[in-house]
Each structure stands twice: as C-alpha cells, then as structure tokens.
mmCIF file of C-alpha atoms in Angstrom:
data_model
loop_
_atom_site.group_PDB
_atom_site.id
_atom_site.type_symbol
_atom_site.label_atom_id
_atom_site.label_comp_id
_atom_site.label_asym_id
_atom_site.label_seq_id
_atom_site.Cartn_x
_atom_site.Cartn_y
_atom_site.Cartn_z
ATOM 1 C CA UNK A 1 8.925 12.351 -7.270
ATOM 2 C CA UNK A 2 7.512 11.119 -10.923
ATOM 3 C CA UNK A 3 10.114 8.183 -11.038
ATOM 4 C CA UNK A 4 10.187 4.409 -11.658
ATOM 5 C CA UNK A 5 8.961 2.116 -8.252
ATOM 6 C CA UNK A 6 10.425 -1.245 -8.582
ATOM 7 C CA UNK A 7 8.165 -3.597 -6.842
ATOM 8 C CA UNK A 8 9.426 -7.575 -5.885
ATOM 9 C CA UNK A 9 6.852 -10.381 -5.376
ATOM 10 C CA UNK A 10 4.686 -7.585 -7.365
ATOM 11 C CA UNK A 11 2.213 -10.682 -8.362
ATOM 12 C CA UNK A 12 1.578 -11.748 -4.616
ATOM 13 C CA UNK A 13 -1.859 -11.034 -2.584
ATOM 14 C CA UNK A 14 -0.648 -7.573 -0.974
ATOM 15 C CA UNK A 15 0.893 -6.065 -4.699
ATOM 16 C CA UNK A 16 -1.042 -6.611 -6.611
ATOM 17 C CA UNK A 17 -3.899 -4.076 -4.765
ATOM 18 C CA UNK A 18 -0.655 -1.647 -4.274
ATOM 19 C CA UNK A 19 0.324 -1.924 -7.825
ATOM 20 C CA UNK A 20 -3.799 -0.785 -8.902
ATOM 21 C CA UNK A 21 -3.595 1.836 -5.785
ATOM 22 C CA UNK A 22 -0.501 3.208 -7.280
ATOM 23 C CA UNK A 23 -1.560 3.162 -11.000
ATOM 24 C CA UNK A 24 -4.749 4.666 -10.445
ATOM 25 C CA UNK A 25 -3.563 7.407 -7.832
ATOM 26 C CA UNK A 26 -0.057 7.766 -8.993
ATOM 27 C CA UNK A 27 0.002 7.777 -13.168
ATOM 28 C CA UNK A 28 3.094 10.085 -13.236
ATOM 29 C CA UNK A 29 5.253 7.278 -12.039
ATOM 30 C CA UNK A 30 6.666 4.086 -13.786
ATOM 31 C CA UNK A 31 6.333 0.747 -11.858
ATOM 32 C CA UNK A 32 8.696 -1.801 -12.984
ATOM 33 C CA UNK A 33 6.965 -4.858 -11.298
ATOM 34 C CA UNK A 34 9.492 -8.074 -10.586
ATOM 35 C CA UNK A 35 7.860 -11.651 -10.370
ATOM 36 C CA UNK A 36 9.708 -15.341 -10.265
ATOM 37 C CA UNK A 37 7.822 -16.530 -13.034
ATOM 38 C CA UNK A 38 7.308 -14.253 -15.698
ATOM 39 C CA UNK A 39 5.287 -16.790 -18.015
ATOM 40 C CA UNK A 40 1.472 -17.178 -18.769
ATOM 41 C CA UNK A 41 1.410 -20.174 -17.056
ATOM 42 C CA UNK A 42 1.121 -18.363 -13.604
ATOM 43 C CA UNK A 43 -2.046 -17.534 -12.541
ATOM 44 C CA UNK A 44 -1.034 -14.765 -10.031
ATOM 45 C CA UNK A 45 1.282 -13.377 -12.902
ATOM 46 C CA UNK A 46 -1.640 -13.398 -15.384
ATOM 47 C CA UNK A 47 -3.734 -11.995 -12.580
ATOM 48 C CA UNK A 48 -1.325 -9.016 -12.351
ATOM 49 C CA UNK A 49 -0.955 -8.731 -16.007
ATOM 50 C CA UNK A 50 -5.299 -8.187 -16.508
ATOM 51 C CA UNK A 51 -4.608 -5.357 -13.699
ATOM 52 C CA UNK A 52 -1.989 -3.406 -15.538
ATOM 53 C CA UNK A 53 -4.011 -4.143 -18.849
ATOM 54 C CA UNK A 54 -6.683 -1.418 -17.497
ATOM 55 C CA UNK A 55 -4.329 1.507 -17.386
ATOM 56 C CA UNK A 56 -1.926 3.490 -19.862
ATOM 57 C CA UNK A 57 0.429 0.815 -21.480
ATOM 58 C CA UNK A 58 3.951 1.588 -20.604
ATOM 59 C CA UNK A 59 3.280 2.940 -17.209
ATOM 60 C CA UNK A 60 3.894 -1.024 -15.686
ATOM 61 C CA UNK A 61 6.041 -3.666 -17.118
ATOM 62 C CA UNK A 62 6.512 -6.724 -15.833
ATOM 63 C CA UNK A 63 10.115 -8.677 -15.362
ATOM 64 C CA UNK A 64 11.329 -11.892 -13.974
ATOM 65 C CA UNK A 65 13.445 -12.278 -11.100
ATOM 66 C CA UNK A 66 14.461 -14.635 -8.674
ATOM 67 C CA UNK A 67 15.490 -14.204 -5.366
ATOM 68 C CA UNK A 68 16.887 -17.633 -4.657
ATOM 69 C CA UNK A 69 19.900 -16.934 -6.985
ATOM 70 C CA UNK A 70 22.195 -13.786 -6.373
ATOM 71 C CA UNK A 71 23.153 -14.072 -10.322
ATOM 72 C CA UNK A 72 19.514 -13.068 -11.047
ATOM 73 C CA UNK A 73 19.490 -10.510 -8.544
ATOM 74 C CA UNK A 74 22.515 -9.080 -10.392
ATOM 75 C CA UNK A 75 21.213 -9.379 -13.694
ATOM 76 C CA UNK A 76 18.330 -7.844 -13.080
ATOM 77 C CA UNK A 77 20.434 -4.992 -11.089
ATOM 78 C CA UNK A 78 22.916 -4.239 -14.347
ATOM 79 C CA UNK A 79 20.309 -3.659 -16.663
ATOM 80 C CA UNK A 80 17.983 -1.333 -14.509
ATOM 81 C CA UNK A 81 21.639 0.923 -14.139
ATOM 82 C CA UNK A 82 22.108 0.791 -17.693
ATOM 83 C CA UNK A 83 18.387 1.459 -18.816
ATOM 84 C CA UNK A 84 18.538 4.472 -15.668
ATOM 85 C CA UNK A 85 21.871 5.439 -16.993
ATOM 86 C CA UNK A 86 20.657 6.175 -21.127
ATOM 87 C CA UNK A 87 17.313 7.341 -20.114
ATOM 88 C CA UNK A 88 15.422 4.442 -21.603
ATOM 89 C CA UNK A 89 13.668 3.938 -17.581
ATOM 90 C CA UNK A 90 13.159 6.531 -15.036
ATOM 91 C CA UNK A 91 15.448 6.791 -12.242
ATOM 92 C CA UNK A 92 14.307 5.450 -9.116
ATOM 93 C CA UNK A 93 11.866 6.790 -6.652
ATOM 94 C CA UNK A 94 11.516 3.740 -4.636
ATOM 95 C CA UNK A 95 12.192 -0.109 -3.963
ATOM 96 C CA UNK A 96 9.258 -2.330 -2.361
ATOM 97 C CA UNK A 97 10.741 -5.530 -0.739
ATOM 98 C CA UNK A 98 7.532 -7.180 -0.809
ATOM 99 C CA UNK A 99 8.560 -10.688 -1.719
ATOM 100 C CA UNK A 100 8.703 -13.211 0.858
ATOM 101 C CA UNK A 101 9.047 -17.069 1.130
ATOM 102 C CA UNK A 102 8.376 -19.348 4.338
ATOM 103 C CA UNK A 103 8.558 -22.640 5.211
ATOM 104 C CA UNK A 104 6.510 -24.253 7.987
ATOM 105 C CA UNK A 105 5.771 -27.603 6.316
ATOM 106 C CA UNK A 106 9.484 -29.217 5.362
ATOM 107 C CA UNK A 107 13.053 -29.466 6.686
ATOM 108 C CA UNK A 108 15.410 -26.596 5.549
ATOM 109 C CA UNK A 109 15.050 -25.374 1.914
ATOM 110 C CA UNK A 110 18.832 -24.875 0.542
ATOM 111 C CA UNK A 111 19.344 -22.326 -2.559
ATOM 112 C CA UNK A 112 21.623 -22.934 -5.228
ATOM 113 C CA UNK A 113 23.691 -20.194 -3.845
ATOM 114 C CA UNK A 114 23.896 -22.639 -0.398
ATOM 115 C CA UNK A 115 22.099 -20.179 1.868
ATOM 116 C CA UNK A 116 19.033 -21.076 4.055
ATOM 117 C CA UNK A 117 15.870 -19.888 1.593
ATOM 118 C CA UNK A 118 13.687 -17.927 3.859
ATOM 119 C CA UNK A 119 16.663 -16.125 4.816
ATOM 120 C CA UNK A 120 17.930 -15.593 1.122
ATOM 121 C CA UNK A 121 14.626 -14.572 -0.130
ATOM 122 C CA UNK A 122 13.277 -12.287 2.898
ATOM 123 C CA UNK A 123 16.730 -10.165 3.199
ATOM 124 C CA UNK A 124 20.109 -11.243 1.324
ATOM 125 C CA UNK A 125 18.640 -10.925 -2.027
ATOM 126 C CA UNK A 126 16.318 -8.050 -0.978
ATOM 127 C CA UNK A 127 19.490 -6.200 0.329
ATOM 128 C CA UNK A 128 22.077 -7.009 -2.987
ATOM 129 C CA UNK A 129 19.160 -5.475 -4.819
ATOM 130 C CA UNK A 130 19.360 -2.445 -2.427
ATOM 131 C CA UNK A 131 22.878 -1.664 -2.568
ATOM 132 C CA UNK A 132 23.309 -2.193 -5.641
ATOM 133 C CA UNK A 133 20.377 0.369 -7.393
ATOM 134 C CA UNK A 134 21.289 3.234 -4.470
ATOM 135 C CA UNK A 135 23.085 5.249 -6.898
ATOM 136 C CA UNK A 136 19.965 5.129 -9.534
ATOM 137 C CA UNK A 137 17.793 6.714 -7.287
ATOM 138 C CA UNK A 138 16.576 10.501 -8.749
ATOM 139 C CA UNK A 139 18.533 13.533 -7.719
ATOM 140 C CA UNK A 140 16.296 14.372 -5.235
ATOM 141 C CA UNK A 141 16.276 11.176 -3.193
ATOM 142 C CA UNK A 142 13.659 8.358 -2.696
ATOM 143 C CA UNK A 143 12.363 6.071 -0.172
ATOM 144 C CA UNK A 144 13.139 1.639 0.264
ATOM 145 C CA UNK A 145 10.444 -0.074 1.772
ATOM 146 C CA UNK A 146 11.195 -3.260 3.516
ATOM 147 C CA UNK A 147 8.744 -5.668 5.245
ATOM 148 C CA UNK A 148 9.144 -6.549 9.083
ATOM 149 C CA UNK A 149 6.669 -8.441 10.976
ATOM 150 C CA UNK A 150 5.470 -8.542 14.318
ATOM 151 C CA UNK A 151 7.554 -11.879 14.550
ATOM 152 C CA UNK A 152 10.489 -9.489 14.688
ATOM 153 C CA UNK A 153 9.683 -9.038 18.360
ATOM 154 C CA UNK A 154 9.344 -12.291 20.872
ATOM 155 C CA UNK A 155 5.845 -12.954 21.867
ATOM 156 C CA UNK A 156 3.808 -10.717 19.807
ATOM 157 C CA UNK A 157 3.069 -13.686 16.866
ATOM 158 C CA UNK A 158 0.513 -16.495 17.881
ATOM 159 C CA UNK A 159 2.421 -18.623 15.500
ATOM 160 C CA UNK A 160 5.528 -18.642 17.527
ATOM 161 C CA UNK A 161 6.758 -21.299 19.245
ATOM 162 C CA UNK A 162 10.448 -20.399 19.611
ATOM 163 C CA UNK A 163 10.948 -17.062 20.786
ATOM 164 C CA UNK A 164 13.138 -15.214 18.054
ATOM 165 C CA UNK A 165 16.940 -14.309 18.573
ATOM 166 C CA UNK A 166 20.126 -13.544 16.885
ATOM 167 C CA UNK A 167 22.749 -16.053 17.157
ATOM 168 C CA UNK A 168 26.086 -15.408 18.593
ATOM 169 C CA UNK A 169 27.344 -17.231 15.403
ATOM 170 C CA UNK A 170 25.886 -15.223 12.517
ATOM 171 C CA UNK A 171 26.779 -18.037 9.691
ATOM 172 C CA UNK A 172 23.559 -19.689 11.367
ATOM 173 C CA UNK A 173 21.302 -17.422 9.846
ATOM 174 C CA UNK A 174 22.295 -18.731 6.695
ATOM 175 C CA UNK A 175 23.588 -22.267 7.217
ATOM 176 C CA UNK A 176 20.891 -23.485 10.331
ATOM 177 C CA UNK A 177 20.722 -27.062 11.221
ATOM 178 C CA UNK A 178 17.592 -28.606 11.757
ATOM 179 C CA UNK A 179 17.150 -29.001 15.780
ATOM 180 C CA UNK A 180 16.032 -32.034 16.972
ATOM 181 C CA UNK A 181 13.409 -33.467 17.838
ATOM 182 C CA UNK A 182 12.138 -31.878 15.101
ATOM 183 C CA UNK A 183 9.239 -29.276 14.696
ATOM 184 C CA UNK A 184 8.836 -27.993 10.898
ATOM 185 C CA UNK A 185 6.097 -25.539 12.280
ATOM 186 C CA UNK A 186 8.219 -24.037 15.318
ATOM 187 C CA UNK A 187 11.568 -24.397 13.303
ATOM 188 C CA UNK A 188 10.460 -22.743 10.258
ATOM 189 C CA UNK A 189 8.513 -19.643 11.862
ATOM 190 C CA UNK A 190 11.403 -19.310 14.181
ATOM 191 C CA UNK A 191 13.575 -18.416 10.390
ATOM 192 C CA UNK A 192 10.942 -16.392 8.901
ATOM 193 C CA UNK A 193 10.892 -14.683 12.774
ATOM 194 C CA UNK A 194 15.132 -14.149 12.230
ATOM 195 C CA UNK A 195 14.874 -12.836 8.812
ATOM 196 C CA UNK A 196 12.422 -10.171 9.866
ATOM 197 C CA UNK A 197 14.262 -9.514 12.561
ATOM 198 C CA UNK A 198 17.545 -9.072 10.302
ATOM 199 C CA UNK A 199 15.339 -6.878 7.965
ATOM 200 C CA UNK A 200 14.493 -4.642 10.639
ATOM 201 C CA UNK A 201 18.008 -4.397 11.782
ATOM 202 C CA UNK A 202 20.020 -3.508 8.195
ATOM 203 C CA UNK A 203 17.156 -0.829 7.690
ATOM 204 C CA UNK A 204 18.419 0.783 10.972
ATOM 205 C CA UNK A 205 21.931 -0.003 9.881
ATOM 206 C CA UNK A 206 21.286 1.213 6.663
ATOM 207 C CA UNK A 207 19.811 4.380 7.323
ATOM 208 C CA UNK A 208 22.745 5.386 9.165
ATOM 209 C CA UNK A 209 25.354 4.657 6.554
ATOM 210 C CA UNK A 210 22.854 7.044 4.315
ATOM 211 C CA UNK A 211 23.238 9.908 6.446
ATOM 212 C CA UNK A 212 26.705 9.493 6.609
ATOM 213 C CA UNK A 213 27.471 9.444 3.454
ATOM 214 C CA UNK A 214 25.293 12.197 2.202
ATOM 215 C CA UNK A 215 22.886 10.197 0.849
ATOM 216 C CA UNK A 216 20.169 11.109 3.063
ATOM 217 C CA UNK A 217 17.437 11.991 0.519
ATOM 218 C CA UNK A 218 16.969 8.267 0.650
ATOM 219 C CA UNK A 219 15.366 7.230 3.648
ATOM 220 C CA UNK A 220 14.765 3.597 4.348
ATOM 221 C CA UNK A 221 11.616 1.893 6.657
ATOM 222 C CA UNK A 222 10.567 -1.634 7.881
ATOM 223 C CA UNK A 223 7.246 -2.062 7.692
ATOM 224 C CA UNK A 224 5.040 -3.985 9.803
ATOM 225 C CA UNK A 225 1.691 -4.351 7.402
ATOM 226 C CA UNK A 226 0.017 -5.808 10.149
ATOM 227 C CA UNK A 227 -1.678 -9.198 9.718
ATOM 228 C CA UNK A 228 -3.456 -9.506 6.579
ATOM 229 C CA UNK A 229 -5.972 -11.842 7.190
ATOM 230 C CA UNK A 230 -6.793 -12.417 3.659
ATOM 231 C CA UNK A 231 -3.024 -13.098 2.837
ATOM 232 C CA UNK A 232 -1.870 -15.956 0.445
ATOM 233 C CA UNK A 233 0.821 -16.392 2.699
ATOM 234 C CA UNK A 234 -1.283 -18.414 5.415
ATOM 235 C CA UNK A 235 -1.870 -20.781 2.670
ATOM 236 C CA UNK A 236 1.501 -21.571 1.199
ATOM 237 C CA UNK A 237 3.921 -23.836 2.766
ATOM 238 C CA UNK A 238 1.350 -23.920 5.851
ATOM 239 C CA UNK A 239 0.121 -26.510 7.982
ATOM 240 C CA UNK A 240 -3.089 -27.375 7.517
ATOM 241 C CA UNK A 241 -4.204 -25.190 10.577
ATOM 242 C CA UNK A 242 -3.082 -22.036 9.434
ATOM 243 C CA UNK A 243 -5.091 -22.799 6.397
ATOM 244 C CA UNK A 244 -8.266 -23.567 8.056
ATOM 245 C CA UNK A 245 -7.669 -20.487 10.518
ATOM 246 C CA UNK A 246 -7.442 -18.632 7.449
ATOM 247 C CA UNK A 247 -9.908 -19.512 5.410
ATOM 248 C CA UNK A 248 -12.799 -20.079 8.575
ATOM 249 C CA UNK A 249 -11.779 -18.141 11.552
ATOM 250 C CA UNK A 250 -9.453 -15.241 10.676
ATOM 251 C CA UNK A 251 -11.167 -14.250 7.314
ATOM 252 C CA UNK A 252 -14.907 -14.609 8.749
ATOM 253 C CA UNK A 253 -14.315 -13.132 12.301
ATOM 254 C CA UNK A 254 -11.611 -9.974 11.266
ATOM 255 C CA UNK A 255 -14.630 -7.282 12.196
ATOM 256 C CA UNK A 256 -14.570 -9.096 15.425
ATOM 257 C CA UNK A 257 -11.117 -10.003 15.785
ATOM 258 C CA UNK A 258 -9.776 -6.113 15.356
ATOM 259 C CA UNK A 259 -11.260 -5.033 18.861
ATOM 260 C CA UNK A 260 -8.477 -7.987 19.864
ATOM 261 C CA UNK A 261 -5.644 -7.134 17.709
ATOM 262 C CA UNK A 262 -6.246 -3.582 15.722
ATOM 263 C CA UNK A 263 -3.642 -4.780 13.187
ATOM 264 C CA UNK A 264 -5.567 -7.516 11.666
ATOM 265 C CA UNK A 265 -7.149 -5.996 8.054
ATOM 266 C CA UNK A 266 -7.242 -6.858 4.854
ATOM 267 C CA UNK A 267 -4.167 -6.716 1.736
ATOM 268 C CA UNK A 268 -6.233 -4.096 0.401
ATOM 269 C CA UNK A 269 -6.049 -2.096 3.237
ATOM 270 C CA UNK A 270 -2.504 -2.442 3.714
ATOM 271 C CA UNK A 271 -1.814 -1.420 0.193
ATOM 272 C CA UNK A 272 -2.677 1.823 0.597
ATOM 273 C CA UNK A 273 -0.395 2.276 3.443
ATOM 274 C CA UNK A 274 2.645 0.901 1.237
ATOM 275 C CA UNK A 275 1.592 2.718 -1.785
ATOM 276 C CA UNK A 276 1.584 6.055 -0.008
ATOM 277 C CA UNK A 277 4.839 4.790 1.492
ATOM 278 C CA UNK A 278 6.937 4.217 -1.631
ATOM 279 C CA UNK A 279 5.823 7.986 -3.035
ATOM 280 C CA UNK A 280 6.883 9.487 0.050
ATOM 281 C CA UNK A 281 3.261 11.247 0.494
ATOM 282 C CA UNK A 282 2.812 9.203 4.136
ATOM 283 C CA UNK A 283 5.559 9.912 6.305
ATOM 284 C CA UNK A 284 7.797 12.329 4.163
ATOM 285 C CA UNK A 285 11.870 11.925 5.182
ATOM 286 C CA UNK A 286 10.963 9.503 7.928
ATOM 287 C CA UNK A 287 13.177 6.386 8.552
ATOM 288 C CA UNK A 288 12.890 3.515 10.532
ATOM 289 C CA UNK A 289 10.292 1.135 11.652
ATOM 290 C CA UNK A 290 6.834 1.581 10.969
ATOM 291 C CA UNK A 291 3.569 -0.830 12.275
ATOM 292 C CA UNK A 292 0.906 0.325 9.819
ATOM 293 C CA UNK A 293 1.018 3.832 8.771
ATOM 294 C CA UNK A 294 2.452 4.648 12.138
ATOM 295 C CA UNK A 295 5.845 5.399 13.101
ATOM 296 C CA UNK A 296 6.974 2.927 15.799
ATOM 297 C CA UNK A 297 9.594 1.408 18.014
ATOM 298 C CA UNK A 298 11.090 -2.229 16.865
ATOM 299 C CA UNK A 299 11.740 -4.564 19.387
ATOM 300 C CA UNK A 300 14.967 -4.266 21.946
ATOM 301 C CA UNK A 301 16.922 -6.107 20.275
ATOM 302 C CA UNK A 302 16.576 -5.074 16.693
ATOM 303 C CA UNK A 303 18.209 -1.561 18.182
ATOM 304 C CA UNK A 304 21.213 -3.060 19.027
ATOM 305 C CA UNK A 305 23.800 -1.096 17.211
ATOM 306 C CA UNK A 306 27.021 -3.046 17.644
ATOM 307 C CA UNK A 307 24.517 -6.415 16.427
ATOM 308 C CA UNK A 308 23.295 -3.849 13.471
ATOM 309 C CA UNK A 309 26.845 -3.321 12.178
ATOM 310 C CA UNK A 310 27.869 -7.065 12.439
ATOM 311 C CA UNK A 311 24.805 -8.157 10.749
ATOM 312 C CA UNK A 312 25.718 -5.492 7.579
ATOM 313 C CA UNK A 313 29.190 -6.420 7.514
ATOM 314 C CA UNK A 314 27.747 -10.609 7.513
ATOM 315 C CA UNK A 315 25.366 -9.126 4.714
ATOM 316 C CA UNK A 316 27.988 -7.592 2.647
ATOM 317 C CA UNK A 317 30.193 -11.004 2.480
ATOM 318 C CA UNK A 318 27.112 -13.233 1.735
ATOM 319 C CA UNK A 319 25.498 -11.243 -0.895
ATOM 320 C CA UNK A 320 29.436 -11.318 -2.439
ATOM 321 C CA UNK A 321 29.404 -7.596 -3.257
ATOM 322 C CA UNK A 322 32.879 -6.182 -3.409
ATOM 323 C CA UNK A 323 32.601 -3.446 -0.676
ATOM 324 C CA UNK A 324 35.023 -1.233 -2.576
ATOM 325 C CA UNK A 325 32.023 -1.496 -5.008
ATOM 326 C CA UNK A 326 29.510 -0.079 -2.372
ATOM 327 C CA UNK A 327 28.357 3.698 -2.206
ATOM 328 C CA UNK A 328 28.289 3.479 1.716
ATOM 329 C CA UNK A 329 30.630 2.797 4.512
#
C-alpha cells in the first residue's frame, strides 16, 4: 500500500511521534493529518507543523476538523471523495481514530449537534468519518484503526469508579443525565469507559458487515495502546491527582511500574505499534481487538453480537447518514 493515511487528533501527544515514525519509515505514503485548530496560534499544531517541516513537502498536509459537529465531519468527508475521486490525493490506505476528548472535571459537555461530547468525539464522529470514506479506500483494501482502552473492560482501569456497562436504553449514551450525588471524576470516566466500550463493539460489528459485503480487504482493529504514561491526556480535563500522578509518580516510576502493569510505556513507544498498524506491516488482514501489538480478546461484553448490531443500527441514526447511502448492510 503507497496510499494517503488520514490521521485525527494528528497534533496530540501519541501522533505526533506516529506521524515522524511514519514519515521517516514510510515516505511512499501521503498522510493527510486532521487537527481542531488548524491556526498558528496552537502550540501542539505548530509543534506538528516543525515535524512535518523536516521531511519532503507534500508528503503531510495538515487540515482542520472538528469532531464536535457532524457538518465538519461531512465537509471534511466530501472533499477527501472528490480530491480521491480526480486524483488530486491518493486513495486511502488507512484511517487512525486517534482523537479523543474526556471529561473528569465538569458536569456533561453538550455539542452543538445535542449529543454527550466524549461520546461524540471518541465514536459518532469517528464512525460518520468511517462510513463515509469506505469506498475511497485503494483497490486493494486498507486497514481503520480505532482506539479502545482497557476501560472497555470493568476493573482493569485504576481510574474507575463505576464499573462500565451498556444501557438497556441506548439514547443514554448520547443524552446521559448527571447522577446524583454527583461525582465529575467517577461520572465522567464511567463515559469515556462507554465510548471505548462502543468503539470496541462497532469495530466487531463493522468488520462483519465488511466481509459480507465483499469488502474484506479492509480490515478494521481496536486498539488498546496501553497506558501511556507520558500522555497529555492525564493532564487535560483532569483532577488535580491524575496530574500529579502523572507528572511525579507514573512518569518517574514507569521502569518500575512495568514489572506491575507491562502495558505502561511511553507515546513513543506506542507509535510504532500504530504506525506499523495503519500500513498493514504488523498484523497483515487481522481484525479485531488488539492490546499493544498483540492480538487479543475484548471484554465479555463487547462480544455481544445482538448488543453489536443494536449499537450500529443506534450509530447509523445519530450520525444522520441515510443508510440507503451506506456501502454495508
């Protein structure tokens, strides 16, 4: 595969070391690299743009796109199939999910769209972007890479306080009320926990309605990275705990920590894995849930088929994609 990898959050702590792994070890392909904020006033945008700046221009551009609005996800979507379609941009070899948002510090974040954010940012958006790019994938298939977490599966997080589930009414995934009494900590880990969970699930689903429709030269995976203890995610929108774990116990102690939990390593560690992911070299034609480099089983109840189904029917209707419109069934 020599095609274009389209990379979201492609300015955040684990990208940016994919987007250099990839660029240095992978010049044949384009990277079309996605951020929120675009502009020079964002220092992790800048930060990306000095990366890209040492290699070949043309190989990376960078684009805006946010995945709290649907109508950006399908702007974004129409002009990658009409660039794919004249020739102007490679077809696609792969799709990294890596952007993420979580909230542990304040009530429920709503979108303009109405959804919950996490929820929105983590999978809805992730998944309109999905469907609708399948059929600009090259001819001889590709890979999507979407992130899970260990929160996916009760008890394995420290962080968890609420052991994660699926609600019997699925609209709460996207329209939760705030329990009470109320814990912002428990409450918001238990969303990011259900939208890692979903991701998990639609991959599953997903991969199905690929081989089924003859589209199997796409495989799909949810990837565990493992926990990144040098991660700008444990300080944003944390307590100030998590940030002092971060910063004095997790970053310090990781040598130590790994005999405890062999999944704690660094983003630059992880990018490798991702990077070698998205070109198909680690894994080739596997599907399905991955912790690390290394195929693995997701938790019971991601694997619940009849749950799977419901939750990509739900997805359909909330991303508001016409299913007439869709290349699977």
């Amino acid at each position: 595969m020599s095609g274009t990898i389209l990379i979201t959050g492609a300015n955040g702590s684990l990208a940016i070391p994919t987007v250099e792994f990839l660029l240095t070890n992978y010049p044949e392909h384009t990277l079309l690299l996605t951020v929120r904020n675009p502009g020079g006033d964002d220092i992790n945008t800048e930060k990306l743009r000095q990366t890209i700046a040492r290699f070949p221009k043309g190989k990376a551009t960078v684009r805006g796109l946010d995945l709290s609005k649907l109508t950006s996800v399908n702007t974004l979507a129409n002009e990658l199939i009409a660039e794919i379609k004249t020739g102007k941009l490679p077809a696609l070899s792969s799709i990294i999910g890596n952007a993420y948002f979580w909230n542990l510090n304040k009530d429920t974040i709503t979108t303009s769209d109405g959804y919950e954010q996490t929820f929105q940012i983590n999978h809805l958006s992730h998944a309109a972007l999905v469907l609708r790019l399948l059929g600009s994938f090259e001819r001889s298939g590709g890979r999507v890479v979407l992130f899970s977490s260990d929160a996916h599966w009760p008890g394995k997080n420290g962080l968890e306080k609420i052991p994660v589930f699926i609600p019997s009414n699925l609209d709460e995934l996207v329209f939760p009320e705030d329990k009470e009494p109320h814990d912002n900590m428990a409450q918001g880990f238990l969303k990011y926990a259900q939208s890692k969970l979903v991701v998990t699930m639609w991959v599953h689903a997903l991969n199905r309605r690929l081989q089924r429709n003859n589209m199997s030269n796409i495989t799909a995976i949810a990837v565990n990275p493992g926990n990144m203890t040098d991660s700008a995610a444990l300080r944003k929108n944390t307590p100030a705990m998590v940030q002092f774990m971060s910063k004095w116990i997790l970053g310090p102690g990781r040598p130590l920590l790994r005999f405890l939990d062999p999944t704690m390593r660094t983003t630059k560690e992880a990018a490798v894995d991702i990077a070698e992911f998205a070109t198909n070299k680690a894994s080739p034609g596997e599907m399905g849930f991955f912790t690390m480099y290394k195929k693995d089983e997701s938790s019971p109840d991601s694997q619940k088929e009849n749950v799977q189904d419901d939750l990509w029917k739900k997805t359909v209707e909330w991303c508001r994609v016409r299913e007439s419109a869709l290349p699977l069934n």
